[in-house]
Amino acid sequence: MYKAILVLEDGTVYEGYSQFEHAQKYVGELVFNTSMTGYQEVMTDPSYAGQIVMFTQPHVGNYGVSSRDNESEGIKAAGLVAREVSMVPSNYRSESSLTQWLGNDDVPAFWGIDTRELTRRIRDKGALLACIATGESLDPAATLSWLKAQPKYGERDFVSEVSVSEPVALRLEGQGDLEKVLTGEAGGAKHVVVVDYGVKRSIVRNLLRRGVNVTLVPNSYGVEEIERLRPDGVLLSNGPGDPQVLSAQSEKILRLTERWPTWGICLGHQLLALAFGGKTYKLKFGHRGPNQPVQYLPTGKVEMTSQNHGYAVSELPEFLELTHINLNDETIEGFRHKDKNVEAVQFHPEAGPGPHDAENFFDRFCGAI
């Protein structure tokens, strides 16, 4: 346990502790998550790329880490902040402590501060760029000067950092044969192409459990390349960053909707809205955590959902029908096209961690392809 500082772009400085002795600066947009459990799933969720996650749950790390709970290959968040971090995990599934696991990927943990006060600051001022500085020579003024020279969160393309670099075919029993997909010999099951903007493993698992074959493709993949995979449907995944950074994807997405059922989750929801002429905006401090009430307007049913987004859709054209609203702040949580097989939700129906109320999204999608 070594002294460290957390410096915010507004000049606020917090003194605490880190697991790192070496001198280093770690930058990210500071956001908070209200989950009571699931810190490992959160830290490996690609949607958190470029962000330092503060947990409002005051004590994290008590059940350790298990590789079976990862939502991607490795840690994607830029750092972790908590009131207290357990150094001695107690769970039969644990493979290492939280701080050891983070340290293996050179990701800092920062603890020993009043996270309630810091949460209120973010709620008042909005998400802030922040720096965790470690090492013996801790200079708040120099760290703040360095921090102000860093690019803003919304200016970076994080999707390119977390997307797969080449197609990956997946089957219920594991890795599939991409050549069989290309030649149409992959079996009689329906085939979904997931455009990987930062997909979570739980999304893939939910598709596989419903008996479909899945191929992940890079976000840069074109329509003709996707067509070679012979999909029955296309899913645009979740992912990090400002959707408007990916505005060049709009033409491709529109072409996808002309050829296949095309649905979206989280960032995929925002990109579909932008492609059809809708608008997005940055939320003050975002929705991050479980138990967010969302109403499904076609039936009036309320579902408790898990969410993780800092941007939202603000306007929809007339031919897109609003299907879901957030009952906390009435923000747009879902829509469908009135004439095309297109539907999207802002929340995470796979909910890892979180409630399973909204998993029917996958039933509707698989039934529509």
Coordinates of C-alpha atoms in Angstrom, one line a residue:
M1 CA 0.0 0.0 0.0
Y2 CA 1.7 3.2 -1.2
K3 CA 0.7 6.9 -1.2
A4 CA -1.0 8.2 -4.4
I5 CA -3.1 11.1 -5.4
L6 CA -6.2 11.5 -7.6
V7 CA -6.3 14.8 -9.4
L8 CA -9.4 16.1 -11.2
E9 CA -9.4 18.5 -14.1
D10 CA -11.2 21.1 -12.0
G11 CA -8.1 21.2 -9.7
T12 CA -9.5 19.1 -6.9
V13 CA -6.9 16.7 -5.3
Y14 CA -7.5 13.6 -3.2
E15 CA -4.8 11.9 -1.2
G16 CA -5.1 8.1 -0.9
Y17 CA -3.3 4.9 -1.6
S18 CA -2.5 2.6 -4.5
Q19 CA -1.0 -0.8 -5.0
F20 CA 1.8 0.7 -7.1
E21 CA 5.1 2.0 -5.8
H22 CA 6.5 3.1 -9.2
A23 CA 6.0 6.6 -10.5
Q24 CA 3.3 6.8 -13.2
K25 CA 0.3 8.8 -14.3
Y26 CA -2.9 7.1 -15.3
V27 CA -5.6 9.2 -17.1
G28 CA -9.2 8.6 -17.7
E29 CA -12.7 10.1 -17.5
L30 CA -13.8 9.6 -13.9
V31 CA -17.3 8.0 -13.7
F32 CA -19.2 6.3 -10.9
N33 CA -21.0 2.9 -10.9
T34 CA -23.7 2.0 -8.3
S35 CA -23.4 -1.8 -8.6
M36 CA -23.2 -3.7 -5.3
T37 CA -21.2 -6.5 -6.9
G38 CA -19.6 -7.3 -10.3
Y39 CA -16.5 -5.1 -10.1
Q40 CA -14.7 -7.6 -12.3
E41 CA -17.3 -7.6 -15.0
V42 CA -17.3 -3.8 -14.9
M43 CA -13.5 -3.5 -15.2
T44 CA -13.4 -5.9 -18.2
D45 CA -16.4 -4.4 -20.0
P46 CA -14.9 -2.7 -23.1
S47 CA -17.5 0.1 -22.8
Y48 CA -15.4 1.4 -19.9
A49 CA -12.2 1.9 -22.1
G50 CA -10.7 5.3 -21.3
Q51 CA -12.6 5.6 -18.0
I52 CA -11.6 5.4 -14.3
V53 CA -14.5 3.7 -12.5
M54 CA -15.4 4.8 -9.0
F55 CA -17.6 2.3 -7.1
T56 CA -20.2 3.8 -4.8
Q57 CA -20.3 0.5 -2.9
P58 CA -17.7 1.4 -0.2
H59 CA -16.0 -2.0 0.0
V60 CA -14.8 -3.9 -3.1
G61 CA -12.6 -6.9 -3.7
N62 CA -13.8 -9.1 -0.9
Y63 CA -14.6 -12.1 -3.1
G64 CA -11.5 -11.7 -5.2
V65 CA -11.2 -12.4 -9.0
S66 CA -12.1 -15.4 -11.2
S67 CA -11.1 -15.5 -14.8
R68 CA -14.5 -17.1 -15.6
D69 CA -16.2 -13.8 -14.8
N70 CA -14.3 -11.6 -17.4
E71 CA -16.5 -9.9 -20.0
S72 CA -13.5 -9.5 -22.4
E73 CA -9.9 -10.4 -22.8
G74 CA -8.3 -8.4 -20.0
I75 CA -9.1 -5.2 -18.2
K76 CA -10.4 -2.4 -20.3
A77 CA -11.1 0.4 -17.7
A78 CA -8.2 2.8 -17.0
G79 CA -8.4 2.6 -13.3
L80 CA -10.5 1.8 -10.2
V81 CA -11.4 4.1 -7.3
A82 CA -13.1 2.9 -4.0
R83 CA -13.5 3.8 -0.4
E84 CA -11.8 0.5 0.7
V85 CA -10.2 -2.3 -1.2
S86 CA -10.0 -5.8 0.3
M87 CA -6.5 -7.2 0.2
V88 CA -7.5 -10.7 1.3
P89 CA -10.3 -12.2 -0.8
S90 CA -12.6 -14.9 0.7
N91 CA -14.3 -17.0 -1.9
Y92 CA -13.7 -20.6 -3.1
R93 CA -13.7 -19.3 -6.8
S94 CA -11.1 -16.7 -6.2
E95 CA -7.9 -16.9 -8.2
S96 CA -6.2 -13.7 -7.0
S97 CA -6.9 -10.5 -5.1
L98 CA -8.4 -7.5 -6.9
T99 CA -5.2 -5.4 -6.6
Q100 CA -3.0 -8.2 -7.8
W101 CA -5.2 -8.8 -10.8
L102 CA -5.3 -5.1 -11.7
G103 CA -1.5 -4.8 -11.2
N104 CA -0.9 -7.6 -13.7
D105 CA -2.4 -5.4 -16.4
D106 CA -0.8 -2.2 -15.0
V107 CA -4.2 -0.8 -14.0
P108 CA -4.2 1.3 -10.8
A109 CA -6.5 0.9 -7.8
F110 CA -6.9 4.1 -5.7
W111 CA -8.6 4.0 -2.3
G112 CA -8.8 5.6 1.1
I113 CA -11.0 8.6 0.3
D114 CA -14.6 9.7 0.9
T115 CA -16.3 8.3 -2.3
R116 CA -19.7 9.7 -1.2
E117 CA -18.3 13.2 -1.4
L118 CA -16.6 12.5 -4.8
T119 CA -19.8 11.0 -6.2
R120 CA -21.7 14.2 -5.2
R121 CA -19.0 16.3 -6.9
I122 CA -19.5 14.3 -10.2
R123 CA -23.2 14.6 -9.9
D124 CA -22.9 18.4 -9.5
K125 CA -20.2 19.0 -12.1
G126 CA -20.5 16.1 -14.4
A127 CA -18.0 13.5 -15.4
L128 CA -14.4 14.9 -15.2
L129 CA -11.1 13.9 -16.7
A130 CA -8.9 12.6 -13.9
C131 CA -5.4 11.3 -13.2
I132 CA -4.2 8.7 -10.7
A133 CA -0.6 9.6 -9.9
T134 CA 1.6 7.1 -8.1
G135 CA 5.2 7.1 -6.9
E136 CA 7.1 9.0 -4.3
S137 CA 7.3 12.4 -5.9
L138 CA 3.7 13.4 -5.9
D139 CA 3.3 16.9 -7.2
P140 CA -0.4 17.9 -7.5
A141 CA 0.3 21.1 -9.5
A142 CA 2.5 19.4 -12.0
T143 CA 0.0 16.5 -12.3
L144 CA -2.8 19.0 -13.0
S145 CA -0.8 20.8 -15.7
W146 CA -0.1 17.4 -17.3
L147 CA -3.7 16.4 -17.1
K148 CA -5.0 19.5 -18.8
A149 CA -2.8 18.8 -21.8
Q150 CA -4.4 15.4 -22.3
P151 CA -7.1 14.9 -25.0
K152 CA -10.7 15.0 -23.8
Y153 CA -12.5 11.6 -23.5
G154 CA -15.0 12.4 -26.3
E155 CA -12.2 13.2 -28.8
R156 CA -10.7 9.7 -28.8
D157 CA -11.7 6.6 -30.9
F158 CA -11.7 3.9 -28.2
V159 CA -13.6 1.5 -30.3
S160 CA -10.6 0.8 -32.6
E161 CA -8.7 -0.2 -29.4
V162 CA -11.2 -2.8 -28.2
S163 CA -12.7 -4.3 -31.4
V164 CA -11.5 -7.6 -32.8
S165 CA -8.9 -7.3 -35.5
E166 CA -10.2 -10.2 -37.7
P167 CA -13.5 -12.2 -37.8
V168 CA -14.0 -14.7 -35.0
A169 CA -16.6 -17.5 -35.5
L170 CA -18.2 -18.8 -32.3
R171 CA -20.4 -21.8 -31.7
L172 CA -22.1 -23.1 -28.5
E173 CA -19.3 -25.6 -28.0
G174 CA -16.6 -23.0 -28.5
Q175 CA -14.5 -21.6 -31.3
G176 CA -16.0 -22.3 -34.8
D177 CA -14.5 -22.8 -38.2
L178 CA -14.6 -19.5 -40.2
E179 CA -14.0 -21.3 -43.5
K180 CA -17.2 -23.3 -42.9
V181 CA -19.0 -20.0 -42.4
L182 CA -17.7 -18.6 -45.7
T183 CA -18.7 -21.8 -47.6
G184 CA -22.1 -22.1 -45.9
E185 CA -21.2 -25.4 -44.2
A186 CA -21.5 -24.2 -40.6
G187 CA -24.7 -26.1 -40.0
G188 CA -28.4 -25.4 -40.1
A189 CA -28.5 -22.9 -37.2
K190 CA -29.2 -19.3 -37.9
H191 CA -26.2 -17.1 -38.2
V192 CA -25.7 -13.7 -36.5
V193 CA -22.9 -11.3 -37.4
V194 CA -22.0 -9.1 -34.4
V195 CA -20.2 -5.9 -35.4
D196 CA -17.8 -5.6 -32.5
Y197 CA -17.6 -2.0 -31.2
G198 CA -16.6 -3.5 -27.8
V199 CA -18.9 -6.5 -27.3
K200 CA -19.3 -8.1 -23.9
R201 CA -19.1 -11.9 -23.6
S202 CA -22.5 -12.0 -22.0
I203 CA -24.1 -10.8 -25.2
V204 CA -22.4 -13.5 -27.2
R205 CA -23.4 -16.1 -24.6
N206 CA -27.1 -15.0 -24.7
L207 CA -27.1 -15.5 -28.5
L208 CA -25.4 -18.9 -28.4
R209 CA -27.8 -20.1 -25.7
R210 CA -30.6 -19.4 -28.2
G211 CA -29.1 -21.8 -30.7
V212 CA -27.6 -19.3 -33.2
N213 CA -24.1 -19.3 -34.6
V214 CA -22.2 -16.0 -34.0
T215 CA -19.3 -14.4 -35.9
L216 CA -17.7 -11.3 -34.4
V217 CA -16.3 -8.9 -37.1
P218 CA -14.2 -5.7 -36.7
N219 CA -16.0 -2.5 -36.6
S220 CA -14.2 -1.5 -39.8
Y221 CA -15.7 -4.4 -41.7
G222 CA -17.7 -3.3 -44.8
V223 CA -21.0 -4.5 -46.1
E224 CA -19.5 -6.7 -48.8
E225 CA -17.2 -8.4 -46.3
I226 CA -20.2 -9.0 -44.0
E227 CA -22.2 -10.4 -47.0
R228 CA -19.5 -13.0 -47.5
L229 CA -20.4 -14.4 -44.1
R230 CA -24.0 -15.0 -45.1
P231 CA -25.7 -13.7 -42.0
D232 CA -29.4 -14.0 -41.1
G233 CA -29.1 -11.0 -39.0
V234 CA -26.7 -8.3 -37.8
L235 CA -26.3 -7.0 -34.2
L236 CA -24.4 -3.7 -33.5
S237 CA -22.7 -4.2 -30.1
N238 CA -22.1 -2.0 -27.1
G239 CA -18.8 0.0 -27.0
P240 CA -17.0 3.0 -25.5
G241 CA -16.8 6.7 -26.4
D242 CA -18.8 9.3 -28.2
P243 CA -20.9 7.8 -31.0
Q244 CA -20.3 10.9 -33.1
V245 CA -16.7 9.9 -33.4
L246 CA -18.0 7.0 -35.5
S247 CA -20.3 9.1 -37.7
A248 CA -18.5 7.7 -40.8
Q249 CA -20.2 4.4 -40.0
S250 CA -23.6 5.8 -40.8
E251 CA -23.6 5.0 -44.5
K252 CA -22.5 1.4 -43.8
I253 CA -25.2 0.9 -41.1
L254 CA -27.9 2.2 -43.4
R255 CA -26.8 -0.4 -46.1
L256 CA -26.9 -3.1 -43.5
T257 CA -30.5 -2.3 -42.6
E258 CA -31.5 -2.6 -46.3
R259 CA -30.2 -6.2 -46.4
W260 CA -30.6 -7.8 -43.0
P261 CA -32.5 -7.5 -39.7
T262 CA -30.2 -5.0 -37.9
W263 CA -30.5 -4.5 -34.2
G264 CA -28.4 -2.6 -31.7
I265 CA -27.4 -2.5 -28.0
C266 CA -26.0 0.6 -26.2
L267 CA -23.5 2.2 -28.6
G268 CA -25.1 0.2 -31.4
H269 CA -28.4 1.9 -30.4
Q270 CA -26.9 5.3 -30.7
L271 CA -25.2 4.6 -34.0
L272 CA -28.4 3.3 -35.5
A273 CA -30.2 6.5 -34.4
L274 CA -27.5 8.7 -35.9
A275 CA -27.6 6.7 -39.2
F276 CA -31.3 7.4 -39.6
G277 CA -30.9 11.1 -38.8
G278 CA -31.4 11.1 -35.1
K279 CA -29.3 13.1 -32.6
T280 CA -27.2 12.2 -29.6
Y281 CA -25.8 14.2 -26.6
K282 CA -23.5 13.7 -23.6
L283 CA -25.3 13.0 -20.3
K284 CA -24.1 15.0 -17.3
F285 CA -22.8 12.0 -15.4
G286 CA -24.3 9.0 -17.3
H287 CA -26.2 5.9 -16.3
R288 CA -23.9 3.3 -14.8
G289 CA -25.3 0.5 -12.6
P290 CA -28.2 -1.9 -12.2
N291 CA -31.8 -1.4 -11.2
Q292 CA -32.6 1.3 -13.7
P293 CA -36.4 1.2 -14.4
V294 CA -37.3 1.2 -18.1
Q295 CA -40.8 1.0 -19.5
Y296 CA -41.5 -1.0 -22.6
L297 CA -44.2 1.2 -24.2
P298 CA -45.9 -1.4 -26.5
T299 CA -47.0 -3.4 -23.4
G300 CA -46.5 -0.9 -20.5
K301 CA -44.4 -3.4 -18.7
V302 CA -41.5 -2.0 -16.5
E303 CA -38.2 -3.8 -16.6
M304 CA -35.3 -3.3 -14.2
T305 CA -32.2 -2.9 -16.4
S306 CA -28.4 -2.7 -16.1
Q307 CA -26.9 0.3 -17.8
N308 CA -23.6 1.8 -18.8
H309 CA -23.6 4.8 -21.0
G310 CA -22.4 8.4 -20.9
Y311 CA -24.2 9.4 -24.1
A312 CA -27.9 9.2 -25.1
V313 CA -30.2 9.7 -28.0
S314 CA -32.1 13.0 -27.9
E315 CA -34.2 13.0 -31.1
L316 CA -35.7 10.4 -33.4
P317 CA -37.1 10.9 -36.9
E318 CA -40.8 10.2 -37.4
F319 CA -40.3 6.7 -38.9
L320 CA -38.5 5.5 -35.8
E321 CA -41.0 4.5 -33.1
L322 CA -40.0 5.1 -29.4
T323 CA -40.3 1.7 -27.6
H324 CA -38.5 2.3 -24.2
I325 CA -38.1 5.2 -21.8
N326 CA -36.1 5.5 -18.6
L327 CA -38.5 6.2 -15.7
N328 CA -35.9 8.1 -13.7
D329 CA -35.2 10.8 -16.2
E330 CA -37.4 10.0 -19.3
T331 CA -34.4 9.6 -21.6
I332 CA -34.8 7.5 -24.7
E333 CA -34.0 3.8 -24.0
G334 CA -35.1 2.1 -27.2
F335 CA -36.8 2.4 -30.6
R336 CA -37.8 0.4 -33.7
H337 CA -38.2 1.2 -37.3
K338 CA -41.8 1.4 -38.5
D339 CA -41.1 -0.3 -41.9
K340 CA -37.8 -2.2 -41.5
N341 CA -36.6 -5.0 -39.2
V342 CA -34.6 -2.7 -37.0
E343 CA -34.8 -2.4 -33.3
A344 CA -32.3 -1.1 -30.6
V345 CA -32.1 -0.6 -26.9
Q346 CA -29.8 1.7 -24.8
F347 CA -29.6 -0.5 -21.8
H348 CA -27.7 -3.8 -21.4
P349 CA -30.2 -6.7 -21.8
E350 CA -27.4 -9.2 -21.0
A351 CA -27.0 -7.5 -17.6
G352 CA -23.6 -8.7 -16.4
P353 CA -23.9 -7.8 -13.6
G354 CA -27.5 -6.9 -13.0
P355 CA -31.1 -8.1 -13.3
H356 CA -32.3 -10.4 -16.1
D357 CA -35.7 -8.7 -16.8
A358 CA -34.7 -7.5 -20.2
E359 CA -33.2 -10.7 -21.7
N360 CA -36.3 -11.0 -23.8
F361 CA -34.5 -8.6 -26.2
F362 CA -32.5 -11.6 -27.4
D363 CA -35.7 -13.7 -27.8
R364 CA -37.2 -11.0 -29.9
F365 CA -34.0 -10.6 -32.0
C366 CA -33.5 -14.3 -32.6
G367 CA -37.2 -14.7 -33.5
A368 CA -37.0 -11.8 -36.0
I369 CA -34.1 -13.2 -38.1

